[in-house]
XYZ file of C-alpha atoms in Angstrom:
333
model
C -0.346 -0.099 -0.080
C 1.133 3.461 -0.984
C 2.192 6.729 0.819
C -0.906 8.330 1.756
C -0.881 12.084 -0.895
C -0.336 14.922 1.311
C -1.174 18.255 -0.738
C 0.893 21.127 1.487
C -0.921 24.755 0.620
C 1.687 27.119 2.069
C 4.273 28.501 0.173
C 7.722 27.941 0.327
C 7.721 31.562 1.984
C 5.383 30.296 4.521
C 6.945 27.591 4.521
C 9.817 27.999 5.609
C 8.615 30.016 9.149
C 6.271 27.107 9.397
C 8.257 23.778 8.765
C 11.705 23.160 10.011
C 13.362 20.334 7.588
C 12.648 17.521 9.922
C 9.108 18.410 9.149
C 10.500 17.905 5.944
C 11.862 14.838 6.193
C 8.925 13.705 7.977
C 6.695 14.533 5.638
C 8.460 12.969 2.566
C 8.902 9.265 4.988
C 4.906 9.560 5.889
C 3.693 10.422 3.046
C 3.287 11.309 -1.282
C 3.894 15.267 -0.656
C 2.296 17.686 -3.385
C 4.261 21.052 -2.402
C 2.808 24.774 -3.436
C 5.503 25.807 -6.366
C 3.183 28.871 -7.438
C 5.255 30.896 -4.848
C 2.024 32.836 -3.336
C -1.301 30.769 -1.462
C -3.240 29.643 -3.802
C -6.499 31.198 -4.275
C -10.328 29.163 -3.822
C -10.850 28.041 -7.453
C -6.750 26.504 -7.632
C -7.531 25.300 -5.024
C -11.542 23.723 -5.806
C -8.797 22.471 -9.418
C -5.803 20.322 -6.912
C -8.860 18.807 -4.693
C -9.832 17.942 -8.215
C -6.890 16.543 -9.578
C -4.168 15.351 -7.193
C -6.542 12.739 -4.895
C -5.264 13.803 -1.595
C -6.131 12.085 1.378
C -4.368 14.652 3.937
C -4.149 18.245 3.704
C -1.993 21.311 5.564
C -2.540 24.287 5.992
C -1.107 27.492 7.436
C -2.054 31.071 7.850
C -2.476 33.068 4.042
C -3.993 29.081 2.994
C -7.833 29.175 1.861
C -10.368 28.432 4.395
C -11.791 25.234 2.341
C -15.744 25.730 2.587
C -18.446 22.349 2.461
C -18.351 23.054 -0.955
C -14.580 21.963 -1.504
C -14.430 18.937 0.779
C -17.373 17.691 -1.565
C -14.487 18.135 -4.114
C -12.213 16.074 -2.103
C -13.836 12.069 -1.571
C -9.777 10.387 -0.648
C -9.204 13.538 1.755
C -8.777 11.932 5.419
C -6.891 14.450 7.421
C -6.668 18.083 7.496
C -3.388 19.613 9.506
C -3.580 23.265 10.395
C -0.308 25.013 11.087
C -1.087 27.478 12.730
C -4.434 28.422 15.537
C -7.625 28.511 15.518
C -9.542 26.075 12.922
C -12.925 27.715 13.521
C -13.435 29.566 10.937
C -11.105 27.802 8.447
C -12.349 24.169 7.837
C -17.055 22.921 8.452
C -17.801 22.131 11.461
C -19.334 20.172 8.244
C -16.170 17.198 7.756
C -16.599 14.870 11.152
C -19.308 13.892 9.256
C -17.754 12.966 6.478
C -15.084 10.876 9.097
C -12.416 14.050 8.057
C -9.423 14.259 11.461
C -8.632 17.332 12.155
C -5.759 18.608 14.239
C -4.835 22.283 15.217
C -0.542 23.255 16.269
C -2.811 25.546 18.678
C -1.394 23.268 21.568
C 2.139 24.511 20.421
C 1.499 28.525 20.290
C -0.066 27.876 23.494
C 3.203 26.579 24.739
C 5.085 30.424 23.657
C 2.209 31.816 25.289
C 2.362 30.787 27.676
C 5.813 32.136 28.201
C 4.848 35.699 27.097
C 2.851 35.738 30.206
C 5.694 34.326 32.749
C 7.888 37.030 31.253
C 5.751 39.249 32.099
C 4.471 39.119 34.894
C 7.655 38.156 36.307
C 8.501 42.151 35.589
C 5.841 43.423 35.890
C 6.221 41.862 39.783
C 9.613 43.570 39.470
C 8.330 47.395 38.328
C 11.044 46.521 35.455
C 9.020 48.780 32.482
C 9.004 51.991 35.332
C 12.960 50.603 36.443
C 13.777 51.062 32.184
C 12.403 54.550 32.120
C 13.465 55.949 35.693
C 17.667 55.140 34.986
C 16.701 56.110 31.346
C 15.883 59.721 32.341
C 18.553 59.693 34.865
C 17.029 58.974 38.371
C 18.585 55.822 39.768
C 16.432 54.732 42.392
C 12.886 54.886 43.877
C 13.149 53.842 47.300
C 9.492 53.863 47.697
C 8.916 51.382 45.326
C 10.156 47.295 45.618
C 9.849 44.270 43.817
C 7.817 41.970 44.283
C 8.428 37.919 44.247
C 6.314 34.999 42.656
C 7.180 32.152 44.630
C 3.798 31.357 46.862
C 1.496 33.987 45.302
C -1.858 33.679 44.960
C -2.440 33.359 41.008
C -6.857 33.925 39.294
C -6.442 32.046 35.685
C -9.920 32.742 34.282
C -10.323 29.923 32.018
C -8.206 26.126 31.645
C -8.027 26.146 28.200
C -4.533 25.712 27.087
C -2.805 27.983 27.034
C -3.813 28.328 30.527
C -2.600 24.235 31.435
C 0.632 25.164 29.713
C 1.228 29.340 32.086
C 0.192 26.764 34.935
C 3.398 24.507 33.928
C 5.566 27.280 33.832
C 4.408 28.646 37.553
C 4.539 25.065 38.955
C 8.589 25.303 40.434
C 7.119 28.707 42.223
C 4.798 26.768 44.178
C 2.395 29.786 44.274
C -1.509 29.418 45.114
C -3.933 28.751 41.853
C -7.446 30.190 41.546
C -9.183 28.511 38.031
C -12.235 29.912 37.078
C -14.286 27.562 33.626
C -17.459 26.447 33.833
C -16.215 23.160 32.166
C -13.671 22.517 34.478
C -14.792 19.651 37.022
C -13.234 17.895 39.820
C -11.103 15.005 39.066
C -9.112 18.082 36.067
C -8.502 20.403 38.717
C -7.299 18.518 41.310
C -5.323 16.729 38.351
C -4.386 20.459 37.958
C -3.378 21.466 41.184
C -5.736 24.007 41.586
C -9.058 25.390 43.189
C -11.693 25.958 41.687
C -13.574 29.433 42.090
C -16.344 31.959 41.331
C -15.019 34.709 38.550
C -15.842 37.419 41.179
C -13.476 35.712 43.482
C -10.949 35.061 40.781
C -10.788 38.969 40.194
C -9.796 39.405 43.605
C -6.268 37.519 42.978
C -3.388 39.666 43.522
C -2.268 38.433 39.583
C -4.910 37.274 37.522
C -4.182 35.802 33.708
C -6.771 35.839 31.312
C -7.676 32.899 28.832
C -10.545 33.122 27.397
C -11.950 32.089 23.993
C -14.155 34.853 22.324
C -17.555 33.456 22.265
C -20.821 35.058 22.178
C -21.094 33.164 25.967
C -17.872 35.367 26.938
C -18.604 38.089 25.366
C -17.426 41.301 28.326
C -17.713 38.610 30.733
C -15.300 40.020 32.770
C -17.328 43.731 33.316
C -17.246 47.009 35.014
C -17.593 45.896 38.528
C -15.158 43.158 38.290
C -12.207 44.779 36.603
C -12.953 47.620 39.863
C -12.795 45.149 42.272
C -9.285 44.098 41.451
C -6.848 45.200 44.198
C -4.856 48.110 44.317
C -1.177 46.992 42.684
C -2.991 44.540 41.365
C -1.594 43.212 38.185
C -3.345 41.824 35.281
C -2.264 40.106 31.902
C -4.005 39.797 29.172
C -3.299 38.045 25.565
C -6.503 35.322 24.745
C -9.183 37.997 23.583
C -10.316 41.411 23.997
C -13.844 40.512 23.842
C -13.747 39.345 26.991
C -13.572 41.963 28.974
C -15.081 45.141 29.067
C -12.233 46.603 27.557
C -13.955 50.860 27.948
C -13.348 50.032 31.653
C -10.931 48.720 32.201
C -9.109 51.681 30.669
C -11.354 53.602 32.794
C -9.446 51.952 36.103
C -6.517 51.687 35.137
C -6.281 55.520 34.329
C -6.862 55.599 38.350
C -3.020 54.186 39.384
C -5.092 51.295 41.055
C -2.633 48.708 39.023
C -0.734 47.118 36.168
C -1.044 45.902 33.358
C 0.155 43.395 30.698
C -1.970 43.350 27.511
C -1.187 41.681 23.570
C -4.459 41.868 22.563
C -7.103 44.383 21.964
C -11.067 45.378 20.813
C -9.778 47.773 17.731
C -6.243 45.423 16.213
C -3.990 47.694 15.762
C -4.129 49.211 18.639
C -4.215 53.333 17.477
C -2.235 55.564 17.945
C -4.056 58.111 20.038
C -6.022 55.153 22.900
C -4.859 56.159 26.019
C -3.740 53.012 27.004
C -0.619 54.646 25.105
C -0.072 57.018 28.074
C -0.357 55.294 30.840
C 2.840 54.516 32.895
C 0.801 51.019 34.470
C 0.440 49.333 31.344
C 2.812 46.937 29.480
C 2.063 46.729 25.844
C 2.699 44.489 22.893
C 1.391 43.827 20.144
C -0.804 40.381 19.658
C 2.725 38.676 19.369
C 2.437 36.659 22.514
C 2.309 33.340 21.186
C 4.080 34.483 18.206
C 8.562 32.988 18.300
C 10.936 31.275 15.590
C 11.096 28.330 17.726
C 7.214 28.636 18.346
C 6.773 28.782 14.469
C 8.928 26.854 13.393
C 7.904 23.807 14.967
C 3.855 23.912 13.708
C 3.865 22.203 11.382
C 5.590 19.298 12.621
C 2.959 19.538 15.612
C 0.673 18.557 13.618
C 2.149 15.949 11.056
C 3.581 14.006 14.686
C -0.210 13.315 15.318
C -1.646 12.771 11.645
C 0.897 9.656 11.209
C 0.050 9.138 15.035
C -3.430 8.277 13.970
C -2.542 6.473 10.828
C -0.950 4.385 13.864
C -4.128 4.245 15.400
C -1.855 5.636 18.434
C -2.964 8.330 21.521
C -3.202 11.997 19.225
C -2.858 15.421 21.145
C -3.921 18.166 18.670
C -6.373 16.413 17.182
C -9.879 18.964 17.485
C -12.457 16.816 18.361
C -16.107 17.338 17.844
C -16.807 17.150 21.250
C -14.359 19.976 21.141
C -15.344 22.179 18.984
C -18.239 23.983 20.932
C -16.079 26.128 23.649
C -13.365 26.606 21.759
C -12.274 30.018 20.320
């Protein structure tokens, strides 16, 4: 029996970013790759023609690849696997793929690792007031005696949503022996025990001295962190948002941050790019970044390999790690 044909949608420029040399070898070993040699992303029409003629059993996509539609799936009767070398597959692959027994794989868990490192980076920097000290030294002020950094060890941290990113963050926090409260209506008691966290209400989490938001963008999560909850954030607290801005009442957050009561590290905003005249750009108690929490050289280069390895596991009927199931679909970002 021959190797399954795999249609690789990203052009070489994108492959250089998301596919390592090891990944290329893996593809050649287990598949019959059909590379994109056009030097650009395929159009919807070009993809339709490829699906008609290639008889592909596997499909690999990434940023820039055409969105799969129900009509396109109808053109690929042999298709059994789709691997997305990027984040969420919602809006990119129709859920009807499950009815066609097409298995879906997403590199989102690998991106979660990169985002988790971002969270730890900004948390430690914020606890030690690094942005403030950097600014002061550059302005000729050697030391602020009234400002003394804090340690992470033993702190209490509130986590909003036990997502894959939150779980990756928890692993990085483990050596610091922190106490963790998690709000997630879908987190079962057994899973909470395995994660060594305590389940809590959203209101309780927002009272923690450190809060990290990891909730997906869903109708149910829209502005679920209300003005009242934001006003309850303790003085000198640290708030991190690396998930989605729509989870928070951003206007209320800006209003509260302008009081200077607590510090925030924000990587996501309701309008991106963040307007130059945003009040957030004027605040010293806010650390801003441009939706780059998941963007690292190593992380991006591992994206396609993470899904290809899992596709190979599925072919061997082994347990998968990046597979998206129908049961997961409803609560995914």
